[in-house]
Tab-separated table of C-alpha atoms and ligand atoms in Angstrom:
chain	number	residue	atom	x	y	z
K	1	UNK	CA	0.000	0.000	0.000
K	2	UNK	CA	1.527	3.287	-1.099
K	3	UNK	CA	0.180	6.637	-0.035
K	4	UNK	CA	-0.349	9.334	-2.659
K	5	UNK	CA	1.420	12.696	-2.439
K	6	UNK	CA	-1.879	14.309	-1.505
K	7	UNK	CA	-2.477	11.837	1.313
K	8	UNK	CA	1.031	12.413	2.663
K	9	UNK	CA	0.540	16.172	2.482
K	10	UNK	CA	-2.689	15.940	4.492
K	11	UNK	CA	-0.904	13.848	7.097
K	12	UNK	CA	2.020	16.295	7.215
K	13	UNK	CA	-0.402	19.155	7.823
K	14	UNK	CA	-2.137	17.256	10.568
K	15	UNK	CA	1.243	16.398	12.117
K	16	UNK	CA	2.081	20.112	12.275
K	17	UNK	CA	-1.288	20.831	13.884
K	18	UNK	CA	-0.708	18.123	16.518
K	19	UNK	CA	2.831	19.351	17.285
K	20	UNK	CA	1.538	22.884	17.704
K	21	UNK	CA	-1.258	21.798	20.053
K	22	UNK	CA	0.542	19.003	21.886
K	23	UNK	CA	0.383	20.837	25.199
K	24	UNK	CA	-2.898	22.710	24.654
K	25	UNK	CA	-4.469	20.910	27.500
K	26	UNK	CA	-4.910	22.815	30.774
K	27	UNK	CA	-8.547	22.168	31.469
K	28	UNK	CA	-8.785	18.418	30.775
K	29	UNK	CA	-6.989	15.798	32.843
K	30	UNK	CA	-4.954	14.122	30.078
K	31	UNK	CA	-1.245	13.966	30.799
K	32	UNK	CA	0.842	14.623	27.687
K	33	UNK	CA	4.047	13.438	29.303
K	34	UNK	CA	4.845	10.033	27.812
K	35	UNK	CA	6.995	8.299	25.247
K	36	UNK	CA	5.897	4.954	23.883
K	37	UNK	CA	8.231	4.989	20.874
K	38	UNK	CA	9.808	1.580	21.748
K	39	UNK	CA	6.355	0.115	21.075
K	40	UNK	CA	5.868	1.589	17.603
K	41	UNK	CA	7.160	-1.524	15.848
K	42	UNK	CA	4.258	-3.566	17.201
K	43	UNK	CA	1.842	-1.617	15.037
K	44	UNK	CA	2.707	-3.931	12.170
K	45	UNK	CA	0.841	-6.770	13.896
K	46	UNK	CA	-2.878	-7.377	14.014
K	47	UNK	CA	-3.187	-8.109	17.696
K	48	UNK	CA	-6.376	-8.784	19.602
K	49	UNK	CA	-7.067	-9.580	23.261
K	50	UNK	CA	-10.551	-11.026	22.809
K	51	UNK	CA	-11.430	-13.184	25.780
K	52	UNK	CA	-9.934	-13.580	29.239
K	53	UNK	CA	-6.169	-13.142	29.749
K	54	UNK	CA	-6.229	-16.031	32.247
K	55	UNK	CA	-6.881	-18.508	29.430
K	56	UNK	CA	-4.886	-19.424	26.309
K	57	UNK	CA	-6.805	-17.740	23.540
K	58	UNK	CA	-7.011	-19.374	20.137
K	59	UNK	CA	-6.122	-15.968	18.714
K	60	UNK	CA	-2.341	-16.327	18.922
K	61	UNK	CA	-1.334	-12.670	18.503
K	62	UNK	CA	-2.438	-11.327	21.845
K	63	UNK	CA	-0.809	-9.532	24.778
K	64	UNK	CA	-2.408	-11.647	27.508
K	65	UNK	CA	0.854	-12.207	29.368
K	66	UNK	CA	1.270	-8.420	29.608
K	67	UNK	CA	-2.340	-7.911	30.640
K	68	UNK	CA	-1.848	-10.418	33.475
K	69	UNK	CA	1.047	-8.318	34.803
K	70	UNK	CA	-0.897	-5.087	34.395
K	71	UNK	CA	-3.898	-6.447	36.297
K	72	UNK	CA	-1.641	-7.809	39.031
K	73	UNK	CA	-0.018	-4.392	39.357
K	74	UNK	CA	-3.351	-2.619	39.727
K	75	UNK	CA	-4.743	-5.279	42.073
K	76	UNK	CA	-1.801	-4.570	44.366
K	77	UNK	CA	-2.183	-0.850	43.962
K	78	UNK	CA	-5.866	-0.987	44.928
K	79	UNK	CA	-5.341	-3.529	47.760
K	80	UNK	CA	-7.161	-6.468	46.231
K	81	UNK	CA	-5.403	-9.837	46.715
K	82	UNK	CA	-4.504	-11.194	43.282
K	83	UNK	CA	-6.180	-14.543	43.874
K	84	UNK	CA	-9.465	-12.739	44.569
K	85	UNK	CA	-9.193	-10.208	41.781
K	86	UNK	CA	-10.256	-9.992	38.172
K	87	UNK	CA	-10.118	-7.092	35.789
K	88	UNK	CA	-9.133	-6.079	32.292
K	89	UNK	CA	-7.813	-3.258	30.164
K	90	UNK	CA	-10.785	-1.298	28.821
K	91	UNK	CA	-11.288	1.422	26.243
K	92	UNK	CA	-11.547	3.996	29.038
K	93	UNK	CA	-13.239	4.983	32.271
K	94	UNK	CA	-16.712	4.819	30.751
K	95	UNK	CA	-16.337	1.165	29.751
K	96	UNK	CA	-14.989	0.368	33.225
K	97	UNK	CA	-18.023	2.031	34.814
K	98	UNK	CA	-20.343	0.178	32.443
K	99	UNK	CA	-18.703	-3.157	33.272
K	100	UNK	CA	-18.971	-2.485	37.025
K	101	UNK	CA	-22.655	-1.537	36.765
K	102	UNK	CA	-23.274	-4.615	34.590
K	103	UNK	CA	-21.800	-6.823	37.323
K	104	UNK	CA	-23.727	-4.942	40.008
K	105	UNK	CA	-27.020	-5.332	38.136
K	106	UNK	CA	-26.417	-9.043	37.608
K	107	UNK	CA	-25.900	-9.413	41.382
K	108	UNK	CA	-28.751	-7.104	42.387
K	109	UNK	CA	-31.294	-6.978	39.544
K	110	UNK	CA	-33.798	-4.903	41.492
K	111	UNK	CA	-31.374	-2.448	43.100
K	112	UNK	CA	-31.467	1.241	42.178
K	113	UNK	CA	-28.253	2.988	41.138
K	114	UNK	CA	-27.413	5.952	43.416
K	115	UNK	CA	-24.918	8.627	42.461
K	116	UNK	CA	-24.391	12.308	43.151
K	117	UNK	CA	-25.335	15.140	40.820
K	118	UNK	CA	-21.576	15.597	40.204
K	119	UNK	CA	-21.181	12.165	38.590
K	120	UNK	CA	-19.783	11.912	35.057
K	121	UNK	CA	-22.374	12.195	32.297
K	122	UNK	CA	-21.797	8.609	31.164
K	123	UNK	CA	-23.634	7.196	34.186
K	124	UNK	CA	-27.022	8.194	32.801
K	125	UNK	CA	-26.277	6.396	29.530
K	126	UNK	CA	-25.036	3.354	31.450
K	127	UNK	CA	-28.196	3.240	33.559
K	128	UNK	CA	-30.316	3.537	30.405
K	129	UNK	CA	-28.384	0.800	28.609
K	130	UNK	CA	-28.669	-1.552	31.548
K	131	UNK	CA	-32.218	-0.444	32.387
K	132	UNK	CA	-31.274	0.369	35.966
K	133	UNK	CA	-33.286	2.996	37.793
K	134	UNK	CA	-30.896	5.905	38.417
K	135	UNK	CA	-31.343	8.101	41.465
K	136	UNK	CA	-29.356	11.322	41.549
K	137	UNK	CA	-28.507	12.645	44.999
K	138	UNK	CA	-27.647	16.335	45.539
K	139	UNK	CA	-24.075	17.171	46.496
K	140	UNK	CA	-22.690	19.537	49.108
K	141	UNK	CA	-20.775	22.716	48.278
K	142	UNK	CA	-17.481	20.899	47.655
K	143	UNK	CA	-19.094	18.359	45.328
K	144	UNK	CA	-19.317	15.360	47.707
K	145	UNK	CA	-22.541	13.407	47.747
K	146	UNK	CA	-24.965	14.425	50.554
K	147	UNK	CA	-24.703	11.336	52.778
K	148	UNK	CA	-27.873	12.233	54.688
K	149	UNK	CA	-29.877	12.546	51.472
K	150	UNK	CA	-28.379	9.311	50.124
K	151	UNK	CA	-29.513	7.454	53.240
K	152	UNK	CA	-32.922	9.104	53.127
K	153	UNK	CA	-33.411	8.162	49.480
K	154	UNK	CA	-32.401	4.517	49.986
K	155	UNK	CA	-34.837	4.374	52.889
K	156	UNK	CA	-37.651	6.033	50.953
K	157	UNK	CA	-37.196	3.574	48.092
K	158	UNK	CA	-37.146	0.742	50.581
K	159	UNK	CA	-34.138	-0.476	48.620
K	160	UNK	CA	-32.789	-3.715	50.067
K	161	UNK	CA	-29.922	-4.076	47.539
K	162	UNK	CA	-28.712	-0.610	46.498
K	163	UNK	CA	-25.935	-0.044	43.975
K	164	UNK	CA	-23.771	2.927	44.937
K	165	UNK	CA	-21.692	4.727	42.338
K	166	UNK	CA	-19.122	6.766	44.300
K	167	UNK	CA	-17.042	9.533	42.780
K	168	UNK	CA	-13.398	9.121	43.631
K	169	UNK	CA	-12.506	12.457	42.060
K	170	UNK	CA	-15.503	14.044	40.342
K	171	UNK	CA	-15.032	15.431	36.853
K	172	UNK	CA	-15.483	19.141	37.526
K	173	UNK	CA	-14.583	19.614	41.208
K	174	UNK	CA	-12.322	16.637	41.929
K	175	UNK	CA	-14.672	15.763	44.816
K	176	UNK	CA	-14.155	12.435	46.571
K	177	UNK	CA	-17.221	10.777	48.078
K	178	UNK	CA	-16.339	9.399	51.494
K	179	UNK	CA	-16.910	5.675	51.154
K	180	UNK	CA	-16.591	5.194	54.930
K	181	UNK	CA	-19.526	7.545	55.471
K	182	UNK	CA	-21.471	5.805	52.687
K	183	UNK	CA	-20.873	2.412	54.307
K	184	UNK	CA	-21.858	3.798	57.739
K	185	UNK	CA	-25.090	5.139	56.265
K	186	UNK	CA	-25.886	1.729	54.734
K	187	UNK	CA	-25.055	-0.038	57.971
K	188	UNK	CA	-27.297	2.371	59.931
K	189	UNK	CA	-30.110	1.465	57.555
K	190	UNK	CA	-29.584	-2.181	58.527
K	191	UNK	CA	-28.378	-3.232	55.043
K	192	UNK	CA	-25.850	-6.064	55.437
K	193	UNK	CA	-22.519	-5.690	53.613
K	194	UNK	CA	-23.262	-8.490	51.174
K	195	UNK	CA	-26.505	-6.803	50.095
K	196	UNK	CA	-25.111	-3.749	48.352
K	197	UNK	CA	-22.574	-2.974	45.655
K	198	UNK	CA	-20.116	-0.076	45.947
K	199	UNK	CA	-18.366	1.077	42.789
K	200	UNK	CA	-15.505	3.597	42.778
K	201	UNK	CA	-15.349	5.812	39.694
K	202	UNK	CA	-11.701	6.804	40.019
K	203	UNK	CA	-11.051	7.886	36.426
K	204	UNK	CA	-8.383	10.436	37.393
K	205	UNK	CA	-7.807	10.114	41.142
K	206	UNK	CA	-7.275	6.348	41.006
K	207	UNK	CA	-3.701	7.193	40.000
K	208	UNK	CA	-3.330	9.953	42.609
K	209	UNK	CA	-4.607	8.527	45.899
K	210	UNK	CA	-2.279	5.468	46.021
K	211	UNK	CA	0.682	7.865	46.027
K	212	UNK	CA	-0.270	10.527	48.591
K	213	UNK	CA	0.585	10.474	52.303
K	214	UNK	CA	-2.943	10.707	53.616
K	215	UNK	CA	-5.325	9.250	51.037
K	216	UNK	CA	-9.092	9.480	51.278
K	217	UNK	CA	-10.565	5.959	51.563
K	218	UNK	CA	-10.900	4.586	48.030
K	219	UNK	CA	-9.665	1.001	47.658
K	220	UNK	CA	-10.811	-2.607	48.222
K	221	UNK	CA	-9.473	-2.594	51.791
K	222	UNK	CA	-11.662	0.416	52.399
K	223	UNK	CA	-14.694	-1.517	51.181
K	224	UNK	CA	-15.253	-0.995	47.451
K	225	UNK	CA	-16.481	-3.804	45.168
K	226	UNK	CA	-15.076	-2.440	41.904
K	227	UNK	CA	-12.993	0.410	40.558
K	228	UNK	CA	-12.510	1.991	37.140
K	229	UNK	CA	-9.697	4.296	36.077
K	230	UNK	CA	-8.700	5.916	32.782
K	231	UNK	CA	-5.220	5.248	31.379
K	232	UNK	CA	-5.077	8.366	29.220
K	233	UNK	CA	-5.598	10.703	32.179
K	234	UNK	CA	-2.968	10.662	34.930
K	235	UNK	CA	-0.745	7.982	33.370
K	236	UNK	CA	-0.829	9.487	29.882
K	237	UNK	CA	-1.479	7.472	26.713
K	238	UNK	CA	-1.815	8.361	23.047
K	239	UNK	CA	-5.140	6.493	22.886
K	240	UNK	CA	-8.022	6.282	25.354
K	241	UNK	CA	-7.928	3.210	27.594
K	242	UNK	CA	-8.515	2.213	31.202
K	243	UNK	CA	-8.583	-0.478	33.848
K	244	UNK	CA	-11.517	-2.045	35.613
K	245	UNK	CA	-11.120	-4.325	38.626
K	246	UNK	CA	-13.562	-6.290	40.687
K	247	UNK	CA	-13.725	-9.442	42.786
K	248	UNK	CA	-13.347	-12.628	40.761
K	249	UNK	CA	-16.296	-14.305	42.437
K	250	UNK	CA	-18.679	-11.680	41.012
K	251	UNK	CA	-17.904	-12.887	37.480
K	252	UNK	CA	-19.894	-16.092	37.874
K	253	UNK	CA	-23.120	-14.317	37.080
K	254	UNK	CA	-21.944	-13.014	33.671
K	255	UNK	CA	-19.291	-15.489	32.505
K	256	UNK	CA	-19.696	-17.634	29.388
K	257	UNK	CA	-17.307	-19.966	27.535
K	258	UNK	CA	-17.125	-19.160	23.833
K	259	UNK	CA	-16.145	-22.162	21.717
K	260	UNK	CA	-14.765	-20.414	18.667
K	261	UNK	CA	-12.250	-18.277	20.561
K	262	UNK	CA	-11.808	-21.002	23.173
K	263	UNK	CA	-11.911	-18.465	25.970
K	264	UNK	CA	-14.241	-17.068	28.594
K	265	UNK	CA	-16.256	-14.013	27.675
K	266	UNK	CA	-16.986	-11.457	30.347
K	267	UNK	CA	-15.629	-8.241	28.876
K	268	UNK	CA	-17.892	-5.549	27.393
K	269	UNK	CA	-16.103	-5.533	24.016
K	270	UNK	CA	-15.403	-8.806	22.229
K	271	UNK	CA	-12.292	-7.806	20.280
K	272	UNK	CA	-10.093	-5.794	22.624
K	273	UNK	CA	-7.165	-3.466	22.110
K	274	UNK	CA	-3.957	-5.435	22.657
K	275	UNK	CA	-1.747	-2.402	21.951
K	276	UNK	CA	-3.103	-0.339	24.843
K	277	UNK	CA	-2.309	-3.303	27.120
K	278	UNK	CA	1.318	-3.070	25.957
K	279	UNK	CA	1.288	0.656	26.675
K	280	UNK	CA	-0.053	0.121	30.188
K	281	UNK	CA	2.614	-2.493	30.769
K	282	UNK	CA	5.320	-0.198	29.455
K	283	UNK	CA	4.058	2.695	31.602
K	284	UNK	CA	4.235	0.653	34.791
K	285	UNK	CA	7.808	-0.409	33.950
K	286	UNK	CA	8.753	3.257	33.551
K	287	UNK	CA	7.733	4.551	36.962
K	288	UNK	CA	8.574	3.205	40.381
K	289	UNK	CA	6.293	3.992	43.320
K	290	UNK	CA	8.805	6.677	44.327
K	291	UNK	CA	8.686	8.342	40.925
K	292	UNK	CA	4.882	8.221	40.976
K	293	UNK	CA	4.914	9.916	44.363
K	294	UNK	CA	7.191	12.584	42.948
K	295	UNK	CA	4.962	13.145	39.907
K	296	UNK	CA	1.860	13.436	42.077
K	297	UNK	CA	3.597	15.762	44.551
K	298	UNK	CA	4.607	17.962	41.634
K	299	UNK	CA	1.005	18.160	40.360
K	300	UNK	CA	-0.442	18.847	43.828
K	301	UNK	CA	2.099	21.611	44.485
K	302	UNK	CA	1.404	23.148	41.118
K	303	UNK	CA	-2.348	23.038	41.777
K	304	UNK	CA	-1.701	24.876	45.060
K	305	UNK	CA	0.292	27.569	43.199
K	306	UNK	CA	-2.529	28.034	40.666
K	307	UNK	CA	-4.992	28.359	43.500
K	308	UNK	CA	-2.858	30.929	45.361
K	309	UNK	CA	-2.398	32.976	42.216
K	310	UNK	CA	-6.175	33.209	41.677
K	311	UNK	CA	-6.791	33.896	45.375
K	312	UNK	CA	-4.288	36.784	45.253
K	313	UNK	CA	-6.761	38.483	42.912
K	314	UNK	CA	-9.703	37.644	45.176
K	315	UNK	CA	-10.971	35.006	42.807
K	316	UNK	CA	-12.622	32.291	44.862
K	317	UNK	CA	-11.396	28.766	44.198
K	318	UNK	CA	-12.389	25.276	45.204
K	319	UNK	CA	-9.800	22.534	45.466
K	320	UNK	CA	-10.620	19.334	47.275
K	321	UNK	CA	-8.082	17.494	49.429
K	322	UNK	CA	-5.659	15.405	47.333
K	323	UNK	CA	-7.006	16.917	44.145
K	324	UNK	CA	-5.062	18.435	41.251
K	325	UNK	CA	-8.219	20.164	39.960
K	326	UNK	CA	-8.585	23.866	40.760
K	327	UNK	CA	-12.133	25.081	40.204
K	328	UNK	CA	-13.051	28.770	39.900
K	329	UNK	CA	-16.044	30.763	38.642
K	330	UNK	CA	-16.770	30.241	34.976
K	331	UNK	CA	-15.135	32.983	32.874
K	332	UNK	CA	-16.687	34.580	29.762
K	333	UNK	CA	-17.246	32.411	26.734
K	334	UNK	CA	-14.413	34.017	24.764
K	335	UNK	CA	-11.960	32.963	27.530
K	336	UNK	CA	-13.131	29.383	28.013
K	337	UNK	CA	-13.367	28.830	24.276
K	338	UNK	CA	-9.937	30.341	23.593
K	339	UNK	CA	-8.306	28.038	26.155
K	340	UNK	CA	-10.509	24.930	25.634
K	341	UNK	CA	-11.643	25.040	29.286
K	342	UNK	CA	-14.294	22.631	30.531
K	343	UNK	CA	-17.229	24.500	32.076
K	344	UNK	CA	-20.433	23.494	33.818
K	345	UNK	CA	-23.109	25.628	35.482
K	346	UNK	CA	-21.050	28.258	37.290
K	347	UNK	CA	-17.696	26.494	37.361
K	348	UNK	CA	-14.626	26.049	35.238
K	349	UNK	CA	-11.336	24.438	36.201
K	350	UNK	CA	-7.610	24.096	35.568
K	351	UNK	CA	-5.851	20.771	36.100
K	352	UNK	CA	-2.156	20.487	37.004
K	353	UNK	CA	-0.505	17.585	35.181
K	354	UNK	CA	2.987	16.111	34.863
K	355	UNK	CA	3.659	17.863	31.536
K	356	UNK	CA	3.167	21.264	33.187
K	357	UNK	CA	6.658	22.037	34.379
K	358	UNK	CA	5.769	25.019	36.545
K	359	UNK	CA	3.303	27.861	37.047
K	360	UNK	CA	4.700	29.608	33.948
K	361	UNK	CA	2.894	27.015	31.818
K	362	UNK	CA	-0.317	28.629	33.061
K	363	UNK	CA	0.737	32.288	32.843
K	364	UNK	CA	-1.184	33.147	29.639
K	365	UNK	CA	-4.357	31.411	30.676
K	366	UNK	CA	-4.213	32.805	34.239
K	367	UNK	CA	-3.781	36.383	32.938
K	368	UNK	CA	-6.882	35.989	30.748
K	369	UNK	CA	-8.906	34.486	33.597
K	370	UNK	CA	-7.823	37.150	36.081
K	371	UNK	CA	-8.533	39.970	33.623
K	372	UNK	CA	-11.940	38.496	32.904
K	373	UNK	CA	-13.026	37.784	36.486
K	374	UNK	CA	-11.767	40.906	38.277
R	401	PLP	C1	-15.075	11.062	37.068
R	401	PLP	C2	-15.056	10.530	35.659
R	401	PLP	N1	-15.582	9.338	35.403
R	401	PLP	C3	-15.586	8.809	34.168
R	401	PLP	C4	-15.036	9.495	33.106
R	401	PLP	C5	-15.055	8.888	31.752
R	401	PLP	O1	-13.800	8.406	31.450
R	401	PLP	P1	-13.340	8.145	29.928
R	401	PLP	O2	-13.317	9.490	29.282
R	401	PLP	O3	-11.999	7.518	30.099
R	401	PLP	O4	-14.335	7.227	29.324
R	401	PLP	C6	-14.473	10.748	33.327
R	401	PLP	C7	-13.881	11.506	32.214
R	401	PLP	O5	-13.594	12.645	32.276
R	401	PLP	C8	-14.489	11.281	34.632
R	401	PLP	O6	-13.979	12.494	34.888
């Protein structure tokens, strides 16, 4: 296959555009600090991870052995003993959340799905797809779910098997629902532990909390039943991907042996991206726990600097504990459009990431925001 001159020219133009905008991102949580070039040569192979990495797939060109290591790494990171754990590399946080809700619904077919009004937009779609009744609970000023209203709603619905979708770092405010308080509320309602499902949507903060000194409760030891993270956010990837983890014993309700791939099917997608598995594997070889801690410390310090800078000009900010997201009042449309800032209701935010070397990376955007809001 040879590309025409015109095709090559179009690609060259697009390459220039990408180079120019490589570090555009100050309002979305995608790290642009990565180098996967040693993996480029694998793009000549048609690889596919359909099925379960624990089995020998009949599709020989797969990266199952790498996926095993990746899942073991994340099981450790999220305090789930490997022998009790199962998970896979997804196409992103949304697929991980869908998988978790699919498992939860198969365990508790009549349970409602409870989440806060700060939850990512994909949850509504997931509830619709799975035909689960979604109940949105108001949040408090910092974006955490209102625990009293959650308890009241579960009680009012006389829900004996609720499914709780907790934000472990909400999209706009970086709010972390306190899963200890959620579990206390459920216990006070007399709902035994085995009668509810607690999912942690940790798209961004799943790669922050394991590396801070005083993490908010978020992992399997703390009581969750599943967790989903995005790979292209804090870790940084050229393509969207993610991890979902749950307890192996929950798979029984959805698992099926497929004869023509000679493997077990319990993933949302049939054919699965084997290249992103390699990237995950490569990323975890690159960074030790110490270097992760350093990266996270850098982002948290930078977030603090951004916050102080805005506060100096009497611009109110909201930054939750252990969060790299600095929220502030939504600026005028010309500012948020110019800088590709995410906005919702009255808020906008900046997110400090590993590719932002220091506060100077934000100087242009901060000047525009300060000029606009003061
Ligand atoms: C809290 C939260 N959950 C889920 C998602 C969806 O993740 P993805 O974009 O990887 O599908 C996001 C994305 O921004 C998010 O912020």
